[in-house]
GROMACS .gro file of C-alpha atoms in nm:
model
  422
    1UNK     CA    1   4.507   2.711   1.056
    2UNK     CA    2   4.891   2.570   1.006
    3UNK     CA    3   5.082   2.695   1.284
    4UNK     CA    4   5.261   2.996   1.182
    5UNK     CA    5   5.625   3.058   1.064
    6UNK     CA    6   5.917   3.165   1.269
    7UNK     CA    7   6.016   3.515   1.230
    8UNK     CA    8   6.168   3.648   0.941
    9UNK     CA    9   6.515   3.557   0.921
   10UNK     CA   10   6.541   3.801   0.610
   11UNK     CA   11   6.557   4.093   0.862
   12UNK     CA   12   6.919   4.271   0.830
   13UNK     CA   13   7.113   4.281   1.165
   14UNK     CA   14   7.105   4.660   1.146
   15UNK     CA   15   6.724   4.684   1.163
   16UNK     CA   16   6.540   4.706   1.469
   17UNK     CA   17   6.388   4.376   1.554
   18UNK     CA   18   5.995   4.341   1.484
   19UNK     CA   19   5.819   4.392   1.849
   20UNK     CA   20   5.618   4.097   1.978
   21UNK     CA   21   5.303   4.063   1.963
   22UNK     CA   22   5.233   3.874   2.288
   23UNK     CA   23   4.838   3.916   2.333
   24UNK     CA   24   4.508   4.075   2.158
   25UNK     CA   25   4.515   4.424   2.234
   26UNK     CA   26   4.205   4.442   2.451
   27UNK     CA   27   4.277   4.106   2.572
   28UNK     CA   28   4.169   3.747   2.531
   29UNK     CA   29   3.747   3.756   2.466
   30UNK     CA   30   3.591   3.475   2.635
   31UNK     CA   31   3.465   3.167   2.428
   32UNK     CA   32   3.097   3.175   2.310
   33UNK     CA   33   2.921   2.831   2.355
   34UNK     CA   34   2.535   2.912   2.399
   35UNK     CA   35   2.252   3.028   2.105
   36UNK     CA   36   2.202   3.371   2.338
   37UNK     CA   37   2.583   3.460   2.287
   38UNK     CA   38   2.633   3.396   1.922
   39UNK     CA   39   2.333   3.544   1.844
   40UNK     CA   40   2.462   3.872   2.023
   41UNK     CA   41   2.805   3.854   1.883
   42UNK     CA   42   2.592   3.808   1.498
   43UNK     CA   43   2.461   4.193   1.606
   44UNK     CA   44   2.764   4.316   1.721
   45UNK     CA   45   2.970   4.187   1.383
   46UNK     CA   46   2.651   4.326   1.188
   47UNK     CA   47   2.723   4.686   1.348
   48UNK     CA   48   3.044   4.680   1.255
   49UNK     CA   49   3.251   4.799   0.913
   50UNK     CA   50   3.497   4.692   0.649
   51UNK     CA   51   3.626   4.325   0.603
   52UNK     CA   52   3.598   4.024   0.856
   53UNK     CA   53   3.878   3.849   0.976
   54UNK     CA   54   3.810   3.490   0.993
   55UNK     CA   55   4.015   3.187   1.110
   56UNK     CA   56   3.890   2.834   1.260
   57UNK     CA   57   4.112   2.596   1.433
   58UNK     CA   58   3.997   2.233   1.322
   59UNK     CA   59   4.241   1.904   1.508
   60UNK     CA   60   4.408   1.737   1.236
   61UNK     CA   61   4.586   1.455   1.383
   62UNK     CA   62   4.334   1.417   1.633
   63UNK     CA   63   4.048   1.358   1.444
   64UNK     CA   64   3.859   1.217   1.154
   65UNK     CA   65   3.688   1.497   1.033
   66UNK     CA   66   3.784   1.863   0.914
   67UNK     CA   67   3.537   1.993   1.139
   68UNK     CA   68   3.595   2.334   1.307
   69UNK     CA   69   3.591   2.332   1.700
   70UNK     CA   70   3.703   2.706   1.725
   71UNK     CA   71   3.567   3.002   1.489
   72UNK     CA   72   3.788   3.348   1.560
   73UNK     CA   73   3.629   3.634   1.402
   74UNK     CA   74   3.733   4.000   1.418
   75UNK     CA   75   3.575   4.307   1.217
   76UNK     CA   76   3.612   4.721   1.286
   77UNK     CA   77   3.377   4.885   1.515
   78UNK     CA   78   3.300   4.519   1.666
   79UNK     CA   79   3.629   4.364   1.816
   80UNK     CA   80   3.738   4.000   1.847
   81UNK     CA   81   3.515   3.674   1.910
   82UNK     CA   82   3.618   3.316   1.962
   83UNK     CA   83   3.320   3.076   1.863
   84UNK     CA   84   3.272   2.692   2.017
   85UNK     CA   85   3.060   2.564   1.708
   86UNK     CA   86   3.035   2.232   1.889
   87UNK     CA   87   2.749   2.279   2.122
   88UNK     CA   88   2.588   2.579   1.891
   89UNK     CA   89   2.578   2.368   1.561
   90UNK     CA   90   2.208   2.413   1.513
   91UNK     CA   91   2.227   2.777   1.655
   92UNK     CA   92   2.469   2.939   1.413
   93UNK     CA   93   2.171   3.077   1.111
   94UNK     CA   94   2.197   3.433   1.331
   95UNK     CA   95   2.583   3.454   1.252
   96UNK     CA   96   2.543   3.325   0.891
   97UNK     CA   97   2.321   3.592   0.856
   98UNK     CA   98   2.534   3.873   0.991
   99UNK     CA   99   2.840   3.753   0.831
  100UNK     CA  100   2.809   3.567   0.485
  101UNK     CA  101   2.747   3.859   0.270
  102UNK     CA  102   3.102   4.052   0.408
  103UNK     CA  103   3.399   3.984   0.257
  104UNK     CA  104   3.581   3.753   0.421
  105UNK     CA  105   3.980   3.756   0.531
  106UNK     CA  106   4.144   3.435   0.570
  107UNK     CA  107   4.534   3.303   0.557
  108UNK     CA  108   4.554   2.999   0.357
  109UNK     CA  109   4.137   3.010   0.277
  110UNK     CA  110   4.141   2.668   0.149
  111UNK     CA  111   4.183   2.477   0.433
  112UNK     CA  112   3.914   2.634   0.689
  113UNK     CA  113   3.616   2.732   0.391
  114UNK     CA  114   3.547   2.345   0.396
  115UNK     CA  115   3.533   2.322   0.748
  116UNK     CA  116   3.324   2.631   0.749
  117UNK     CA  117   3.088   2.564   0.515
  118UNK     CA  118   2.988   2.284   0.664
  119UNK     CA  119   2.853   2.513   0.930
  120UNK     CA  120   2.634   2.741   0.728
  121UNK     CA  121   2.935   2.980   0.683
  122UNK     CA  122   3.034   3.085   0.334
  123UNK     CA  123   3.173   3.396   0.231
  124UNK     CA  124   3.021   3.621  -0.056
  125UNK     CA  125   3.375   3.792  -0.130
  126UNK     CA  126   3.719   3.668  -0.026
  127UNK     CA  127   4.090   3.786   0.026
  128UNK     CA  128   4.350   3.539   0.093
  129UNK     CA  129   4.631   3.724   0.246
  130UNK     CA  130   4.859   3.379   0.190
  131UNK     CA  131   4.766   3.369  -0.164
  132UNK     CA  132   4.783   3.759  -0.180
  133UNK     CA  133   5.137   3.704  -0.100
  134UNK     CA  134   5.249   3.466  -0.353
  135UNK     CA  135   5.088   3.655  -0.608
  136UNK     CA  136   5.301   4.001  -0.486
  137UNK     CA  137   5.603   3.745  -0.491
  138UNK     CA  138   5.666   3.720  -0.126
  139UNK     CA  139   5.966   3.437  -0.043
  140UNK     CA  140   5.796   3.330   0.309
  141UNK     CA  141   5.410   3.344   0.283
  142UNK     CA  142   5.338   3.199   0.632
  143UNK     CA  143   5.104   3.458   0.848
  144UNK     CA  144   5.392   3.523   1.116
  145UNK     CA  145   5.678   3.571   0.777
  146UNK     CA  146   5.418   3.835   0.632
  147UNK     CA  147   5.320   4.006   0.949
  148UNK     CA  148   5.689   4.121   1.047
  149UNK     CA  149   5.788   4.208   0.670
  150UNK     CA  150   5.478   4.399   0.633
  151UNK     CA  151   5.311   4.513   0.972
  152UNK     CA  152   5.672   4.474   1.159
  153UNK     CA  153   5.557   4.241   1.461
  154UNK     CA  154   5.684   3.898   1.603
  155UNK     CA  155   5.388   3.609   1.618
  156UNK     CA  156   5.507   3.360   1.808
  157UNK     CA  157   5.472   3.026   1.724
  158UNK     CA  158   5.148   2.890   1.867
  159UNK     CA  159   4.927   2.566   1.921
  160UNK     CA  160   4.821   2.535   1.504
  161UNK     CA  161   4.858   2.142   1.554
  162UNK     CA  162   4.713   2.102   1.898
  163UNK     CA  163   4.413   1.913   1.968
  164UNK     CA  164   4.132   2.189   1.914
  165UNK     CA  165   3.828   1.925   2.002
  166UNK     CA  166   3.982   1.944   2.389
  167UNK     CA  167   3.763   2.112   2.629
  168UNK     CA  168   3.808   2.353   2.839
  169UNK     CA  169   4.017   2.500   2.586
  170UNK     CA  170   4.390   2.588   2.768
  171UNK     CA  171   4.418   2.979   2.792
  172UNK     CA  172   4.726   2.970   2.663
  173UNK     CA  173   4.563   2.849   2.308
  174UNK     CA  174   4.311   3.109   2.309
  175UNK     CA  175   4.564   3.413   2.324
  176UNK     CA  176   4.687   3.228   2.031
  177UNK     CA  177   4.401   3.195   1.868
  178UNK     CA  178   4.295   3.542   1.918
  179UNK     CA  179   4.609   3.677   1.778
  180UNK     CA  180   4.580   3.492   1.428
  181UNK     CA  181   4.293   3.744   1.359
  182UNK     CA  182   4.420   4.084   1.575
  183UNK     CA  183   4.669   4.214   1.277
  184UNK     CA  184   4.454   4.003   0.992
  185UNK     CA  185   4.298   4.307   0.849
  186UNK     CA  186   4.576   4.531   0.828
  187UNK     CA  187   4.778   4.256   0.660
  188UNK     CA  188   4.482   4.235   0.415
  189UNK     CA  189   4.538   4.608   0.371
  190UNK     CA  190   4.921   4.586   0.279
  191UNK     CA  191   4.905   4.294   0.075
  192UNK     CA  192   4.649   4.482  -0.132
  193UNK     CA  193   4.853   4.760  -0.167
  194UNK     CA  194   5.152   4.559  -0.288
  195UNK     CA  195   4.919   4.427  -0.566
  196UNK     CA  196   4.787   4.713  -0.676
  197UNK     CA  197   5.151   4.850  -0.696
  198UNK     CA  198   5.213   4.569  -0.904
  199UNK     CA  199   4.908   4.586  -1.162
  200UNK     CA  200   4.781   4.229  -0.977
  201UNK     CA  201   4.468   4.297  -0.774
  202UNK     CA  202   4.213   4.168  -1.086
  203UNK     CA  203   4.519   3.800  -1.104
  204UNK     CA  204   4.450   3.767  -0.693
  205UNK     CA  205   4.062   3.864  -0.790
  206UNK     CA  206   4.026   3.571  -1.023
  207UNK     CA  207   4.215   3.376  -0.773
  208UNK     CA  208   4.026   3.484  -0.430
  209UNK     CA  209   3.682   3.384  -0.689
  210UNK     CA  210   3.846   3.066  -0.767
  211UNK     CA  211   3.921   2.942  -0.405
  212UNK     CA  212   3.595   3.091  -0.274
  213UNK     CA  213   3.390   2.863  -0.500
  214UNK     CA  214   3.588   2.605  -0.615
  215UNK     CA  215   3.448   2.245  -0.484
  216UNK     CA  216   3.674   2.022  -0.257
  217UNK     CA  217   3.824   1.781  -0.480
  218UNK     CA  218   3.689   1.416  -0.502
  219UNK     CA  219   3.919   1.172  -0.273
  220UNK     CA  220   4.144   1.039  -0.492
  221UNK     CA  221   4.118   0.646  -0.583
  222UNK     CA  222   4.299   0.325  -0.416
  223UNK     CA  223   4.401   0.601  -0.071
  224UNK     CA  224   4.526   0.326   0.068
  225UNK     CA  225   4.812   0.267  -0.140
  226UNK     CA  226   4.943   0.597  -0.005
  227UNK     CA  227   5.020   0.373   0.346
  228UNK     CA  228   5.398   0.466   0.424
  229UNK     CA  229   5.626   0.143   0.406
  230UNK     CA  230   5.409  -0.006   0.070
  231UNK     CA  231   5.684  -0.006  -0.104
  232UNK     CA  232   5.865  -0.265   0.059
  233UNK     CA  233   5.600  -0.504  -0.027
  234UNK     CA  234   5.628  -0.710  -0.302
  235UNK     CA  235   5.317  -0.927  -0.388
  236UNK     CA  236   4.997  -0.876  -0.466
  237UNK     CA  237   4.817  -1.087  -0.211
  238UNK     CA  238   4.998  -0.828   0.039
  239UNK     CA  239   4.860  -0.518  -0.168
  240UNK     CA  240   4.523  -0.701  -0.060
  241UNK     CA  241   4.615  -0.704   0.297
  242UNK     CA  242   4.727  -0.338   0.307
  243UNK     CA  243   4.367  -0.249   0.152
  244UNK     CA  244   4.177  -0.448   0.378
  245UNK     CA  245   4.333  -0.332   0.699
  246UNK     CA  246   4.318   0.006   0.547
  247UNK     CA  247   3.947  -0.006   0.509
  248UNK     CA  248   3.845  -0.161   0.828
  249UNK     CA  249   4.079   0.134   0.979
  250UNK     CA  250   3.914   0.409   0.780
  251UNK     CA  251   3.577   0.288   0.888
  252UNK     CA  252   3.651   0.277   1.272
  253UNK     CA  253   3.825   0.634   1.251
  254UNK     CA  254   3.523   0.772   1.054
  255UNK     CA  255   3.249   0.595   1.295
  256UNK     CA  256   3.502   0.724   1.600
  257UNK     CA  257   3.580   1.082   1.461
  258UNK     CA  258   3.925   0.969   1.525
  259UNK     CA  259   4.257   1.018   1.320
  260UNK     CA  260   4.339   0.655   1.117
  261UNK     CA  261   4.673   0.671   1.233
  262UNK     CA  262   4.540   0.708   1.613
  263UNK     CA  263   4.374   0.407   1.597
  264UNK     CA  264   4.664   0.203   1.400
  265UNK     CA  265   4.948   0.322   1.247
  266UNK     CA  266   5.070   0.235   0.891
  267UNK     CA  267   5.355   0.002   1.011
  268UNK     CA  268   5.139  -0.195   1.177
  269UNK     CA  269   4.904  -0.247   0.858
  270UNK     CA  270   5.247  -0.284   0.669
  271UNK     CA  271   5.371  -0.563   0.928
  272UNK     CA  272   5.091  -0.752   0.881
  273UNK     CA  273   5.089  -0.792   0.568
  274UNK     CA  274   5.451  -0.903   0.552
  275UNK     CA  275   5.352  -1.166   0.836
  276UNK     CA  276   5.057  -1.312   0.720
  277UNK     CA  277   4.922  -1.384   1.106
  278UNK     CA  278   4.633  -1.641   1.098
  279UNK     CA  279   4.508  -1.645   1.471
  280UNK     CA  280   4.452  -1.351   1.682
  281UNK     CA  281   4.747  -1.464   1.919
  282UNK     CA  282   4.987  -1.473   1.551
  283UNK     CA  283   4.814  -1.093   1.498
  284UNK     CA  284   4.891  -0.958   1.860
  285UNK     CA  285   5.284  -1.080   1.891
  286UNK     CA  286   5.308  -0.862   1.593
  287UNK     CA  287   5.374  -0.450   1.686
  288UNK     CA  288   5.153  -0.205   1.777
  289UNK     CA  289   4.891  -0.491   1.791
  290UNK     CA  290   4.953  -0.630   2.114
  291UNK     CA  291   4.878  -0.297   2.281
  292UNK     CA  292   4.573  -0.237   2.471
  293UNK     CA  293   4.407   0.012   2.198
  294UNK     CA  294   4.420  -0.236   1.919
  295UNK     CA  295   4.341  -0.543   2.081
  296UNK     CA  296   3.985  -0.454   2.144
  297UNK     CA  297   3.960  -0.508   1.763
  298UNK     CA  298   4.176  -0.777   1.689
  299UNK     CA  299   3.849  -0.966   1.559
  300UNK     CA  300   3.833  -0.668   1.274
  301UNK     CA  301   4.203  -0.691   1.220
  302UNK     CA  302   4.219  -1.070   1.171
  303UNK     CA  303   3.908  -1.037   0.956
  304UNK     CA  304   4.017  -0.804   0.722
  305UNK     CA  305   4.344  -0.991   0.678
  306UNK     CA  306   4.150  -1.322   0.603
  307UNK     CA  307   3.931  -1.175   0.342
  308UNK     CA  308   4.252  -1.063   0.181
  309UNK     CA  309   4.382  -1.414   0.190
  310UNK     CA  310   4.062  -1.599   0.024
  311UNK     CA  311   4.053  -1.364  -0.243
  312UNK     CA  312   4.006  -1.508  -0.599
  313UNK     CA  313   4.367  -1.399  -0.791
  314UNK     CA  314   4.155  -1.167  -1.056
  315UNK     CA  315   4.035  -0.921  -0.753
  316UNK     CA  316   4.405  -0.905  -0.610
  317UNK     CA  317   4.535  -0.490  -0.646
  318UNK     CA  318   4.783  -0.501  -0.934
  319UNK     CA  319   5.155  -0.414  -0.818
  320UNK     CA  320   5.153  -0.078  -0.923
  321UNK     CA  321   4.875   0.205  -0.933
  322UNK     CA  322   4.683   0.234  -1.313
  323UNK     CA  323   4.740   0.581  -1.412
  324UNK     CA  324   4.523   0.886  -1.460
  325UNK     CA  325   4.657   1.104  -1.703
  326UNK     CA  326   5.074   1.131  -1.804
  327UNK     CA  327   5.303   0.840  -1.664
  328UNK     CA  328   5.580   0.951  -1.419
  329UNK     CA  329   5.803   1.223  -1.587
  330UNK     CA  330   6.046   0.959  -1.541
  331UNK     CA  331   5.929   0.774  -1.822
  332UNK     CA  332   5.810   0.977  -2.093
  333UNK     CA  333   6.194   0.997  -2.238
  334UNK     CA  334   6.129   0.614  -2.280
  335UNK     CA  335   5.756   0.627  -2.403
  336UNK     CA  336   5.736   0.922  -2.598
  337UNK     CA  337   6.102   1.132  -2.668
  338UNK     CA  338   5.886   1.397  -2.841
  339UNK     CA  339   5.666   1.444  -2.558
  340UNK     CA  340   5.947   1.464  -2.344
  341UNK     CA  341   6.110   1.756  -2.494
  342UNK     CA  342   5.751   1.918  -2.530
  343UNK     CA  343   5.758   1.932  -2.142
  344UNK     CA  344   6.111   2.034  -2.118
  345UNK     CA  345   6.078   2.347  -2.393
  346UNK     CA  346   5.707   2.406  -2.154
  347UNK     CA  347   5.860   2.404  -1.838
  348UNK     CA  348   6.188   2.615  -1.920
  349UNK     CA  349   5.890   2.900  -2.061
  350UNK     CA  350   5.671   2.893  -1.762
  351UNK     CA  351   5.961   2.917  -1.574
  352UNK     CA  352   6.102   3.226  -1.714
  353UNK     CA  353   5.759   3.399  -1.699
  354UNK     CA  354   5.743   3.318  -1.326
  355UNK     CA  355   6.067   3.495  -1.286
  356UNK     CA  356   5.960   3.799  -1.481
  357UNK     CA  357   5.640   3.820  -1.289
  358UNK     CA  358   5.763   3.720  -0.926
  359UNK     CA  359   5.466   3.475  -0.908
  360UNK     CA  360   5.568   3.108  -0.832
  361UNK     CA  361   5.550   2.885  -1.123
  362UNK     CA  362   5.263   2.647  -0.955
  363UNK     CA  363   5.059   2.988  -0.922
  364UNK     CA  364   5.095   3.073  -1.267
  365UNK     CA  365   4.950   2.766  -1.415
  366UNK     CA  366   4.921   2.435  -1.220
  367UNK     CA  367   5.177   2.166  -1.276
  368UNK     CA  368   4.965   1.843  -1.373
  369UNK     CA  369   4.803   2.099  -1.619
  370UNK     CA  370   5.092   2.103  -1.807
  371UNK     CA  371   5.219   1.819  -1.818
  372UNK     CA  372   4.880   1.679  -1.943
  373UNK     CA  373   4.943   1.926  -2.205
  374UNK     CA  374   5.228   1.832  -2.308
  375UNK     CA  375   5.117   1.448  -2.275
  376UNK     CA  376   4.828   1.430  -2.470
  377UNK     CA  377   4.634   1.761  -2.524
  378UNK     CA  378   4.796   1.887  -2.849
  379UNK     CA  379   4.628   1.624  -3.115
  380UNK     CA  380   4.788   1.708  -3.473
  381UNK     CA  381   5.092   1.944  -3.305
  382UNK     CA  382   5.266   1.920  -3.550
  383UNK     CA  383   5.030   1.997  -3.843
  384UNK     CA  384   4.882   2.294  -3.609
  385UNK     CA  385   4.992   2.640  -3.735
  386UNK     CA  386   5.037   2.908  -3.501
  387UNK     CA  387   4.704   3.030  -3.442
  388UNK     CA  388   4.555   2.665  -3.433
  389UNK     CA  389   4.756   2.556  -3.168
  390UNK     CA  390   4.746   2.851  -2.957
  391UNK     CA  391   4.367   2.804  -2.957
  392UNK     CA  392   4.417   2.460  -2.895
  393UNK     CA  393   4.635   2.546  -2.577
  394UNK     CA  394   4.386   2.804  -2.524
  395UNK     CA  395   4.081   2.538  -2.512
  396UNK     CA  396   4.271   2.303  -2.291
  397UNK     CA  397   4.375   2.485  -1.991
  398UNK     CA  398   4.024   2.654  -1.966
  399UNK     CA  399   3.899   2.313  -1.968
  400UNK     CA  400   4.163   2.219  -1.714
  401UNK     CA  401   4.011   2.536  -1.498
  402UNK     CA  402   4.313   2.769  -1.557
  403UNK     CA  403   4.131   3.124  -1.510
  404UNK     CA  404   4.138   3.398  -1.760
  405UNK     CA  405   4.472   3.557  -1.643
  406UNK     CA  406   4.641   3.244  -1.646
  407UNK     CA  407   4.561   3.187  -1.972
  408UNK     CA  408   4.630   3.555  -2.109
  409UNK     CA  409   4.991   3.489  -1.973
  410UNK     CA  410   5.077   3.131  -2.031
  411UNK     CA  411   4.946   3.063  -2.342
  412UNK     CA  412   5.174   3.285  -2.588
  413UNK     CA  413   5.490   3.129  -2.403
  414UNK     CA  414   5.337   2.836  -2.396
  415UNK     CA  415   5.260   2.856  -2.804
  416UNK     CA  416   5.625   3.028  -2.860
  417UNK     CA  417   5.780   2.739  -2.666
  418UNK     CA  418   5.617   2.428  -2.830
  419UNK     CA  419   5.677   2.510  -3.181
  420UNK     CA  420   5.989   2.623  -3.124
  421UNK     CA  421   6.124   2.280  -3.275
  422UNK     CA  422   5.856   2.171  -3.459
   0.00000   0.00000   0.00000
């Protein structure tokens, strides 16, 4: 998980400051790396009662993948476990077994459920304290922020963006790691309250559903013009460059389980395609690529470089990335006025009924999902009378995936506000 926030700095100087929390209760539980000790640790988390508290540490930065090299679980009646999936990959049906069918308590669920899942491990019931907390209108949603405003202790900030595939595994880094579960369920327990104060617990229902089984999203199209320093280049024969560097990059990290940028960083790809280098010796007097880690494939560099320069004109990468969906909100003044003060009437509603719910506006109803509404999913607005185009709106966001009490909230501002200058 992200490492966590500092402190609360919304703490008065009158109040007593939140005490630490420095280590697990009943200390740091050794790491479980053999079939024999996950499978007892599946009985023990069987035995126990009420929610699990789940977190995995993964090594973004570090690695290709999204896998999980540390599983922290912690339920009542059974206590704390740290899990090395790494050797135990093929051992882990035992665990599934005791576990999947709980609900599950995660901060920030989206980013380990992949991870998990890829393990055999997938929740029948969820609670996202992190999306709990936007939802109850929190200001600082990181686990330490919400852990002193609700539970009134310090986390310290940790090892979140260390390199969880080392082994052994410092100490240090599993006191941390056991900590991100100790106070897990009882944050679970005042977040809920706070929504049920509220009237919110069936908005962060439909929410906890949605993130539970929603799919990872498709990797977006022509990733490699998302290299930093692209910009500066200004022909297309370049463009061609960046993407074949790019892809001969992506497919040594993936084969390597190694982070792109570990293997070559995006200056380099950018300086070579401002250079041009056609020999190996042009390629390694250029930075980065003179260094002992890159020149063991300055064949592959040079390759993908040279394909890039013999390529016919009609496969060259235009200058600028086709569009899917709206153009830049940038534009849309130029290209469509009336669409432009469609989004600007939207935007000022959903805005206001963020403020009178406490819920941030991208939680209410996502972004893009507006603006494609505004853009191009109101055909005959302005021959639509009121109840036509608030079934219109109506049809498009569920379309768009906007749940039930999204929809119940944003589509009567959303209706007020576009034919308020029809």
């Amino acid at each position: 998980m992200p490492e966590a926030d500092q402190p609360d700095e919304g703490r008065s100087a009158g109040e007593n400051p939140a005490e630490p929390l420095l280590a697990p209760a009943d200390g740091v539980p050794p790491v479980l790396d053999t079939a024999e000790q996950v499978a007892a640790a599946a009985r023990a988390l069987a035995a126990g009662h009420g929610p699990l508290a789940v977190d995995a540490e993964r090594a973004s930065g570090f690695r290709y993948s999204a896998r999980a090299y540390l599983i922290q679980l912690r339920r009542a009646g059974a206590g704390t476990f740290l899990i090395d999936p790494i050797p135990v990959t093929d051992a882990l049906t035992p665990l599934a077994e005791a576990i999947n069918e709980l609900e599950w308590v995660l901060h920030s669920a989206d980013q380990d459920l992949p991870g998990l899942a890829e393990l055999g491990l997938r929740p029948a019931r969820l609670f996202d304290t992190e999306l709990g907390g936007r939802l109850a209108g929190y200001e600082r949603v990181g686990l330490a922020a919400m852990v002193e405003r609700l539970l009134g202790r310090a986390l310290r900030k940790g090892h979140g963006a260390a390199d969880w595939s080392t082994r052994p595994l410092p100490a240090d880094w599993l006191n941390y790691a056991a900590l991100d579960v100790e106070l897990l369920l009882e944050l679970r327990d005042s977040v809920a309250a706070d929504l049920d104060e509220q009237g919110k617990n069936d908005w962060a229902a439909q929410e906890f559903e949605h993130v539970r089984t929603n799919e990872p999203p498709a990797p977006k199209a022509d990733r490699w013009r998302r290299t930093s320093g692209i910009h500066t280049l200004r022909k297309t024969r370049q463009l061609a460059v960046v993407r074949e560097l790019w892809t001969t990059r992506d497919a040594l990290a993936r084969s390597r389980d190694v982070a792109p940028a570990r293997i070559l960083p995006d200056s380099a790809i950018v300086a070579a395609a401002s250079a041009d280098p056609r020999t190996i010796a042009q390629l390694r007097a250029l930075p980065v690529f003179g260094g002992p880690r890159q020149r063991r494939y300055s064949r592959e560099w040079l390759g993908a470089v040279d394909r890039a320069r013999t390529l016919p004109d009609s496969e060259l990468p235009p200058l600028t990335q086709p569009f899917d969906g709206p153009p830049p909100v940038n534009r849309w003044e130029r290209r469509d006025p009336a669409a432009a003060a469609r989004l600007t009437r939207a935007r000022t509603a959903m805005g206001e009924l963020s403020t009178r719910h406490s819920i941030p506006v991208e939680n209410l109803l996502s972004p893009d999902l507006v603006r494609r509404l505004c853009w191009d999913g109101l055909p005959d607005y302005q021959r639509a009378d009121a109840a036509e185009l608030s079934s219109a709106i109506e049809d498009f966001l569920k379309s768009g995936g906007a749940r039930p009490w999204q929809r119940e909230l944003a589509v009567p501002v959303l209706a007020a506000a576009l034919t308020a200058e029809k």
